[in-house]
Short mmCIF file of C-alpha atoms and ligand atoms in Angstrom, two decimals:
data_model
loop_
_atom_site.label_atom_id
_atom_site.label_comp_id
_atom_site.label_asym_id
_atom_site.label_seq_id
_atom_site.Cartn_x
_atom_site.Cartn_y
_atom_site.Cartn_z
CA MET A 1 -105.15 -148.31 133.85
CA ASN A 2 -102.82 -149.73 137.13
CA SER A 3 -100.76 -152.78 135.69
CA SER A 4 -99.55 -155.34 138.04
CA ARG A 5 -96.17 -154.82 136.41
CA LEU A 6 -93.54 -152.71 138.40
CA PRO A 7 -91.14 -151.11 135.83
CA ILE A 8 -87.95 -150.04 137.81
CA PHE A 9 -87.02 -146.61 135.46
CA SER A 10 -88.96 -144.26 132.89
CA ARG A 11 -87.43 -141.58 130.08
CA ILE A 12 -88.51 -139.37 127.73
CA SER A 13 -89.79 -140.76 125.03
CA GLY A 14 -90.95 -137.45 123.14
CA THR A 15 -90.63 -134.10 123.05
CA GLY A 16 -92.47 -130.70 121.69
CA SER A 17 -92.99 -126.90 122.14
CA TYR A 18 -94.81 -124.53 120.83
CA LEU A 19 -94.39 -120.32 120.90
CA PRO A 20 -97.94 -118.07 120.08
CA GLY A 21 -97.69 -115.11 117.18
CA GLU A 22 -95.06 -113.36 116.31
CA PRO A 23 -91.75 -112.44 118.57
CA VAL A 24 -91.95 -109.27 120.14
CA SER A 25 -88.39 -107.37 120.14
CA ASN A 26 -86.87 -105.03 122.20
CA ASN A 27 -87.23 -102.25 120.97
CA GLU A 28 -90.81 -103.70 119.92
CA LEU A 29 -91.46 -103.39 124.17
CA VAL A 30 -89.89 -99.37 123.39
CA ALA A 31 -92.24 -98.18 121.28
CA ARG A 32 -95.56 -99.08 123.43
CA GLY A 33 -93.89 -97.17 125.31
CA VAL A 34 -91.50 -98.95 128.27
CA ASP A 35 -89.17 -97.70 129.77
CA THR A 36 -85.86 -99.09 129.02
CA SER A 37 -83.73 -99.78 125.91
CA ASP A 38 -82.47 -103.33 124.11
CA GLN A 39 -78.85 -102.33 125.31
CA TRP A 40 -80.91 -102.11 129.01
CA ILE A 41 -82.88 -105.66 128.12
CA ILE A 42 -79.32 -107.47 126.25
CA GLU A 43 -76.90 -106.92 128.49
CA ARG A 44 -78.78 -107.47 131.94
CA THR A 45 -81.08 -111.18 131.05
CA GLY A 46 -79.63 -111.74 127.33
CA ILE A 47 -83.88 -111.90 125.97
CA ARG A 48 -83.83 -110.03 122.87
CA PHE A 49 -87.29 -111.54 122.03
CA ARG A 50 -90.59 -112.53 124.00
CA HIS A 51 -94.04 -113.99 122.70
CA LEU A 52 -96.87 -113.19 123.95
CA ALA A 53 -100.69 -114.47 122.54
CA ALA A 54 -103.32 -113.63 121.96
CA ALA A 55 -105.91 -112.44 124.90
CA SER A 56 -107.68 -115.31 124.10
CA VAL A 57 -105.81 -117.67 124.71
CA THR A 58 -105.15 -119.65 127.37
CA SER A 59 -102.81 -121.91 128.84
CA SER A 60 -103.94 -124.80 127.86
CA ASP A 61 -104.10 -123.51 124.21
CA LEU A 62 -100.82 -123.10 124.59
CA ALA A 63 -100.43 -126.87 126.40
CA LEU A 64 -102.85 -128.78 123.73
CA GLN A 65 -99.76 -127.49 120.52
CA ALA A 66 -96.92 -128.15 122.77
CA SER A 67 -98.43 -132.47 123.96
CA LEU A 68 -99.49 -132.84 120.50
CA ARG A 69 -96.31 -132.17 118.95
CA ALA A 70 -94.70 -133.74 122.34
CA ILE A 71 -97.68 -136.95 121.32
CA GLU A 72 -95.90 -137.24 117.70
CA SER A 73 -92.81 -137.02 118.99
CA ALA A 74 -92.69 -140.44 120.70
CA GLY A 75 -95.02 -141.77 118.43
CA ARG A 76 -97.75 -142.41 120.56
CA VAL A 77 -101.69 -140.81 119.89
CA PRO A 78 -103.37 -138.98 122.72
CA ALA A 79 -105.52 -142.04 123.74
CA GLU A 80 -101.98 -144.00 124.95
CA ILE A 81 -101.35 -140.75 127.24
CA ASP A 82 -102.77 -142.34 130.78
CA LEU A 83 -101.82 -139.50 133.30
CA ILE A 84 -101.19 -135.52 132.61
CA VAL A 85 -99.25 -133.18 135.02
CA LEU A 86 -99.44 -129.79 133.38
CA ALA A 87 -97.84 -126.96 135.23
CA THR A 88 -98.81 -123.74 135.49
CA SER A 89 -99.13 -120.77 138.01
CA THR A 90 -101.16 -118.60 135.01
CA PRO A 91 -104.34 -121.59 134.80
CA ASP A 92 -107.38 -120.99 132.09
CA PHE A 93 -109.26 -120.62 135.18
CA ILE A 94 -109.08 -120.85 138.85
CA PHE A 95 -110.75 -124.30 138.37
CA PRO A 96 -111.57 -126.63 136.34
CA SER A 97 -107.50 -128.22 136.32
CA SER A 98 -105.57 -126.57 132.60
CA ALA A 99 -104.51 -130.26 132.88
CA ALA A 100 -108.56 -131.40 132.99
CA LEU A 101 -108.81 -129.04 129.92
CA LEU A 102 -106.50 -130.47 128.16
CA GLN A 103 -107.16 -133.42 128.20
CA ASP A 104 -110.68 -132.67 126.66
CA LYS A 105 -109.22 -130.83 124.12
CA LEU A 106 -106.44 -134.30 123.12
CA GLY A 107 -109.71 -135.59 123.08
CA ILE A 108 -108.43 -137.95 126.11
CA LYS A 109 -111.63 -140.13 127.68
CA ASN A 110 -109.95 -143.04 128.66
CA GLY A 111 -110.46 -142.40 132.54
CA ALA A 112 -106.68 -140.43 132.24
CA ALA A 113 -105.73 -138.61 135.65
CA ALA A 114 -105.08 -135.16 135.06
CA PHE A 115 -103.30 -132.39 137.64
CA ASP A 116 -102.38 -129.24 137.32
CA VAL A 117 -98.81 -128.37 139.65
CA GLN A 118 -98.01 -125.12 141.41
CA ALA A 119 -94.80 -124.51 141.55
CA VAL A 120 -94.25 -120.85 139.54
CA CYS A 121 -90.87 -121.94 137.28
CA SER A 122 -89.85 -125.23 138.87
CA GLY A 123 -93.23 -126.38 138.07
CA PHE A 124 -92.25 -128.47 134.81
CA VAL A 125 -89.41 -130.16 137.00
CA TYR A 126 -91.83 -130.75 139.86
CA GLY A 127 -94.08 -132.10 137.46
CA LEU A 128 -90.91 -134.76 135.60
CA ALA A 129 -91.08 -135.27 139.39
CA ILE A 130 -94.44 -136.54 140.39
CA ALA A 131 -94.51 -138.20 136.60
CA GLU A 132 -91.71 -139.97 137.34
CA LYS A 133 -92.76 -141.80 140.60
CA PHE A 134 -96.31 -142.71 139.45
CA ILE A 135 -94.38 -144.41 136.88
CA ARG A 136 -92.32 -146.18 138.83
CA SER A 137 -95.17 -146.92 141.23
CA GLY A 138 -96.34 -149.59 138.10
CA SER A 139 -99.36 -147.45 138.40
CA HIS A 140 -99.02 -145.61 135.17
CA ARG A 141 -97.59 -146.18 131.91
CA CYS A 142 -97.24 -142.92 129.79
CA ALA A 143 -97.14 -139.03 131.09
CA LEU A 144 -98.13 -136.21 129.50
CA VAL A 145 -96.22 -133.41 131.38
CA VAL A 146 -96.25 -130.23 130.60
CA GLY A 147 -95.65 -126.78 131.49
CA SER A 148 -97.45 -123.47 130.25
CA GLU A 149 -98.20 -119.91 130.92
CA VAL A 150 -99.54 -116.69 129.96
CA PHE A 151 -97.06 -114.49 132.29
CA SER A 152 -98.18 -112.34 129.65
CA ARG A 153 -101.60 -111.52 131.90
CA ILE A 154 -99.23 -111.25 135.56
CA LEU A 155 -97.14 -108.43 134.15
CA ASP A 156 -97.49 -104.14 134.68
CA TRP A 157 -97.28 -103.74 131.97
CA ASN A 158 -95.85 -99.68 133.97
CA ASP A 159 -92.80 -102.14 136.13
CA ARG A 160 -89.58 -102.27 133.72
CA GLY A 161 -87.88 -104.23 136.11
CA THR A 162 -90.15 -106.99 136.05
CA CYS A 163 -92.55 -106.80 132.39
CA VAL A 164 -89.64 -106.60 130.10
CA LEU A 165 -88.34 -110.49 131.57
CA PHE A 166 -91.15 -112.57 130.95
CA GLY A 167 -93.17 -114.30 127.88
CA ASP A 168 -95.44 -117.15 127.36
CA GLY A 169 -95.08 -119.89 125.70
CA ALA A 170 -95.09 -124.74 126.39
CA GLY A 171 -93.31 -127.42 126.54
CA ALA A 172 -94.28 -131.17 127.11
CA VAL A 173 -92.59 -134.20 127.30
CA VAL A 174 -93.56 -137.48 127.41
CA LEU A 175 -92.44 -139.55 129.69
CA GLU A 176 -92.56 -143.20 129.63
CA ALA A 177 -92.35 -146.83 131.51
CA SER A 178 -88.58 -148.14 130.14
CA ASP A 179 -86.50 -151.54 130.83
CA ALA A 180 -83.52 -148.86 131.05
CA PRO A 181 -82.89 -145.02 132.09
CA GLY A 182 -84.57 -142.93 131.62
CA ILE A 183 -84.54 -140.58 135.07
CA HIS A 184 -81.00 -141.21 137.86
CA ALA A 185 -82.03 -138.57 139.81
CA THR A 186 -85.21 -136.35 140.97
CA ALA A 187 -84.58 -133.45 143.86
CA LEU A 188 -87.65 -131.52 144.48
CA HIS A 189 -86.66 -128.29 147.33
CA ALA A 190 -89.15 -125.01 148.70
CA ASP A 191 -88.60 -122.67 151.51
CA GLY A 192 -92.18 -120.87 151.98
CA SER A 193 -90.22 -117.39 154.17
CA PHE A 194 -88.75 -116.94 151.28
CA ASN A 195 -92.29 -115.89 149.39
CA LYS A 196 -92.00 -111.92 149.41
CA ILE A 197 -89.41 -111.83 146.87
CA LEU A 198 -91.35 -113.15 143.53
CA SER A 199 -94.93 -113.43 143.68
CA VAL A 200 -98.46 -112.20 143.12
CA PRO A 201 -99.96 -111.29 146.15
CA GLY A 202 -103.87 -110.88 145.08
CA GLN A 203 -106.41 -113.00 145.32
CA LEU A 204 -110.25 -113.38 144.44
CA CYS A 205 -113.08 -112.92 146.47
CA GLY A 206 -116.90 -111.75 145.95
CA GLY A 207 -116.02 -110.64 142.81
CA GLN A 208 -113.32 -108.77 143.08
CA VAL A 209 -108.93 -108.87 143.13
CA ILE A 210 -107.67 -108.22 146.62
CA GLY A 211 -103.68 -106.70 146.71
CA SER A 212 -102.19 -107.35 143.72
CA PRO A 213 -102.84 -109.19 140.25
CA PHE A 214 -99.15 -108.65 139.50
CA LEU A 215 -96.25 -110.82 138.85
CA GLN A 216 -93.55 -108.65 142.09
CA MET A 217 -90.27 -108.97 141.93
CA ASP A 218 -86.77 -108.13 144.11
CA GLY A 219 -84.51 -109.27 141.18
CA PRO A 220 -81.54 -108.13 142.79
CA SER A 221 -82.58 -110.81 145.95
CA VAL A 222 -83.89 -113.42 143.74
CA PHE A 223 -80.62 -113.49 141.59
CA LYS A 224 -78.22 -114.62 144.59
CA PHE A 225 -81.07 -117.41 145.55
CA ALA A 226 -80.99 -118.44 141.99
CA VAL A 227 -77.28 -119.00 142.14
CA LYS A 228 -77.13 -120.82 145.09
CA VAL A 229 -79.66 -123.04 145.34
CA LEU A 230 -79.38 -123.94 141.39
CA ALA A 231 -75.96 -125.24 141.93
CA ASP A 232 -76.43 -126.73 145.14
CA VAL A 233 -78.87 -128.71 143.74
CA ALA A 234 -78.08 -129.96 140.60
CA LYS A 235 -74.31 -131.23 142.94
CA GLU A 236 -77.76 -133.06 144.96
CA VAL A 237 -79.04 -135.50 141.98
CA LEU A 238 -75.33 -136.05 141.00
CA ASP A 239 -74.30 -137.67 144.16
CA ALA A 240 -77.84 -139.22 144.03
CA ALA A 241 -77.05 -140.88 140.67
CA GLY A 242 -72.73 -141.62 142.19
CA MET A 243 -72.14 -139.32 139.02
CA ASN A 244 -70.51 -135.94 138.53
CA ALA A 245 -70.64 -132.78 136.84
CA GLN A 246 -68.16 -134.08 134.05
CA GLN A 247 -70.31 -136.83 132.74
CA ILE A 248 -72.79 -134.34 132.27
CA ASP A 249 -73.65 -134.05 128.11
CA TRP A 250 -75.86 -131.26 128.67
CA LEU A 251 -77.73 -129.18 131.25
CA ILE A 252 -80.84 -127.42 130.38
CA PRO A 253 -82.13 -125.06 133.25
CA HIS A 254 -84.82 -122.53 133.89
CA GLN A 255 -83.65 -119.26 131.20
CA ALA A 256 -84.72 -116.64 133.00
CA ASN A 257 -81.47 -114.96 133.17
CA ILE A 258 -78.58 -115.44 130.67
CA ARG A 259 -76.03 -114.28 133.83
CA ILE A 260 -77.49 -116.47 135.65
CA LEU A 261 -76.61 -119.64 133.39
CA GLN A 262 -73.34 -118.21 133.60
CA SER A 263 -72.93 -117.64 137.21
CA THR A 264 -74.28 -121.50 137.47
CA ALA A 265 -72.05 -123.22 134.58
CA ARG A 266 -69.29 -121.75 136.10
CA LYS A 267 -70.47 -123.08 139.67
CA LEU A 268 -70.62 -126.35 138.73
CA GLY A 269 -67.61 -126.13 136.23
CA LEU A 270 -69.29 -125.95 132.90
CA PRO A 271 -68.13 -124.31 129.63
CA MET A 272 -71.00 -122.72 128.66
CA GLY A 273 -70.99 -124.39 125.76
CA LYS A 274 -72.43 -127.68 127.13
CA VAL A 275 -75.37 -125.39 128.56
CA ILE A 276 -78.69 -125.00 125.72
CA VAL A 277 -79.39 -121.55 125.77
CA THR A 278 -82.76 -120.33 124.82
CA VAL A 279 -83.57 -117.07 127.06
CA GLU A 280 -82.69 -114.22 124.05
CA HIS A 281 -85.54 -115.97 121.99
CA HIS A 282 -88.53 -115.69 124.64
CA GLY A 283 -87.91 -114.64 127.67
CA ASN A 284 -88.50 -116.24 131.10
CA THR A 285 -91.89 -118.55 130.34
CA SER A 286 -91.49 -119.51 134.12
CA ALA A 287 -92.94 -123.50 133.71
CA ALA A 288 -92.67 -123.66 130.39
CA SER A 289 -88.67 -122.77 129.36
CA ILE A 290 -87.30 -125.75 130.51
CA PRO A 291 -89.08 -128.23 128.26
CA LEU A 292 -89.12 -125.36 125.61
CA ALA A 293 -85.30 -125.14 126.05
CA LEU A 294 -84.78 -129.00 125.51
CA ASP A 295 -87.25 -129.30 122.45
CA ASP A 296 -85.49 -127.39 120.74
CA ALA A 297 -82.15 -128.57 121.42
CA VAL A 298 -83.73 -131.89 120.62
CA ARG A 299 -85.05 -130.76 117.37
CA ALA A 300 -81.71 -129.52 116.28
CA GLY A 301 -80.13 -132.26 117.09
CA THR A 302 -78.28 -130.94 119.54
CA ILE A 303 -79.05 -133.57 122.19
CA LYS A 304 -79.07 -136.92 120.78
CA ARG A 305 -80.60 -139.96 122.22
CA GLY A 306 -77.99 -141.72 125.05
CA ASP A 307 -76.67 -137.98 126.11
CA THR A 308 -76.89 -137.35 129.79
CA LEU A 309 -79.15 -134.04 130.36
CA LEU A 310 -79.33 -132.33 133.51
CA LEU A 311 -82.99 -129.92 134.32
CA GLU A 312 -82.81 -127.64 136.14
CA GLY A 313 -85.08 -125.05 138.01
CA VAL A 314 -85.50 -122.52 140.20
CA GLY A 315 -89.25 -119.74 140.62
CA GLY A 316 -91.89 -118.36 143.64
CA GLY A 317 -92.25 -119.97 147.03
CA PHE A 318 -89.47 -120.22 146.92
CA THR A 319 -88.83 -123.07 144.36
CA TRP A 320 -86.57 -125.44 142.95
CA GLY A 321 -85.10 -128.36 141.48
CA ALA A 322 -83.22 -130.98 139.25
CA ALA A 323 -84.07 -134.18 137.48
CA LEU A 324 -80.72 -135.73 136.06
CA LEU A 325 -81.09 -138.05 133.35
CA ARG A 326 -80.18 -140.26 130.23
CA PHE A 327 -82.20 -138.82 127.36
O1 UT7 B 401 -87.80 -117.46 137.56
C1 UT7 B 401 -87.91 -117.33 138.92
C2 UT7 B 401 -87.35 -115.97 138.43
N1 UT7 B 401 -86.09 -114.82 137.60
C3 UT7 B 401 -84.96 -114.74 137.80
O2 UT7 B 401 -84.65 -115.38 137.27
C4 UT7 B 401 -85.18 -113.01 137.87
C5 UT7 B 401 -83.47 -113.19 138.96
N2 UT7 B 401 -83.29 -111.19 138.79
C6 UT7 B 401 -82.73 -111.05 137.48
O3 UT7 B 401 -82.52 -111.51 136.72
C7 UT7 B 401 -81.98 -109.42 137.67
O4 UT7 B 401 -81.94 -109.11 138.91
C8 UT7 B 401 -83.35 -108.98 136.61
C9 UT7 B 401 -82.55 -108.56 135.56
C10 UT7 B 401 -84.50 -108.47 137.69
C11 UT7 B 401 -82.98 -106.93 136.79
O5 UT7 B 401 -80.80 -107.17 136.63
P1 UT7 B 401 -80.10 -105.81 137.98
O6 UT7 B 401 -78.49 -105.62 137.76
O7 UT7 B 401 -80.64 -106.99 139.29
O8 UT7 B 401 -80.60 -105.05 137.75
P2 UT7 B 401 -81.15 -103.76 139.68
O9 UT7 B 401 -82.58 -104.48 139.86
O10 UT7 B 401 -80.16 -104.37 140.44
O11 UT7 B 401 -81.58 -101.93 139.44
C12 UT7 B 401 -80.12 -101.87 137.96
C13 UT7 B 401 -80.87 -100.68 137.67
C14 UT7 B 401 -82.20 -99.95 138.22
O12 UT7 B 401 -81.10 -97.95 137.99
P3 UT7 B 401 -81.02 -97.56 139.39
O13 UT7 B 401 -81.52 -97.67 140.91
O14 UT7 B 401 -78.89 -98.49 139.96
O15 UT7 B 401 -81.02 -96.25 138.74
C15 UT7 B 401 -83.29 -99.96 137.39
O16 UT7 B 401 -83.82 -98.88 138.05
O17 UT7 B 401 -82.08 -100.71 136.04
C16 UT7 B 401 -82.58 -100.05 136.56
N3 UT7 B 401 -83.76 -100.99 135.48
C17 UT7 B 401 -83.43 -100.23 134.38
N4 UT7 B 401 -82.98 -99.87 133.10
C18 UT7 B 401 -84.15 -100.32 132.07
C19 UT7 B 401 -84.77 -102.32 135.67
N5 UT7 B 401 -84.99 -102.23 135.07
C20 UT7 B 401 -85.27 -101.98 133.59
C21 UT7 B 401 -85.15 -101.85 132.43
N6 UT7 B 401 -83.97 -100.83 131.72
N7 UT7 B 401 -86.21 -102.72 132.13
#
């Protein structure tokens, strides 16, 4: 796996995504007994649909579909992947990692490194920044970075304040060593003192769940925190690259709530026409949402080669981060 050549840059060479099953509308949630309305969900979040994986489908299954698409669009084959970083908070098992399971499902037998990253909704940006550092170090040349989640497994369907917001899905990119940029700058942050405002505070012990196995969120506190740090971290990577917001072709934020996306764009002085928005189609898919939105826009022809992209996420931990890159 080691290479004597020291590449200076890394670039995304392919994207892929996958949403399981048929879209489930807001009205279908009402029909299933959730005490909510289509109007409330659309007005407060912008979400119209989410996808819910069948009980037998796991994060590594969704990751496999997204990864195959990303590898194909990069013009690669699985055997060329020498690093797998899979961001998830809903892994298949406690162990082995979903990344290792994905490696097996992809039929990769070359001994490539594979591990999970747990940074909740910031997970994909964390994974991308980690893979970028591996590639820049010269130790690896062709990484698969995936965000994959089955958040439907950790939703309390009696908690209307959270269950209408989330969905299942996966997104992936192939990140390769390159002579030209590529990723200009990344920034990762965490503040664990905010752990209580968004959490699944349960643990397995002696065959029992101790605490709660369901997602709990103080929505308004998360909202305020998200808007602040998304604007801050965007400015941080722009400064690090010596660029300004006007040089961004597309902002691709974590897709949690249209109102958070609008506030972030406003703070950065960007028109919504420069923001990739897919939240209405799949809700909040945590670590999967940024690569899902990226792949959607790439396949639609909205994002083109050479465009400057700012990817940014925020989530439980609290964690947040951004990556500024030339696509
Ligand atoms: O992935 C990273 C993190 N997650 C996020 O980024 C989420 C951040 N937070 C949010 O997006 C918003 O805070 C929510 C969408 C979760 C909630 O919106 P809000 O405008 O902050 O509403 P709220 O929690 O202050 O609740 C307002 C009202 C309450 O009723 P009362 O007490 O005013 O009578 C809630 O009970 O809306 C009610 N409500 C609902 N009504 C219908 C809460 N959930 C629902 C629902 N349907 N699903």
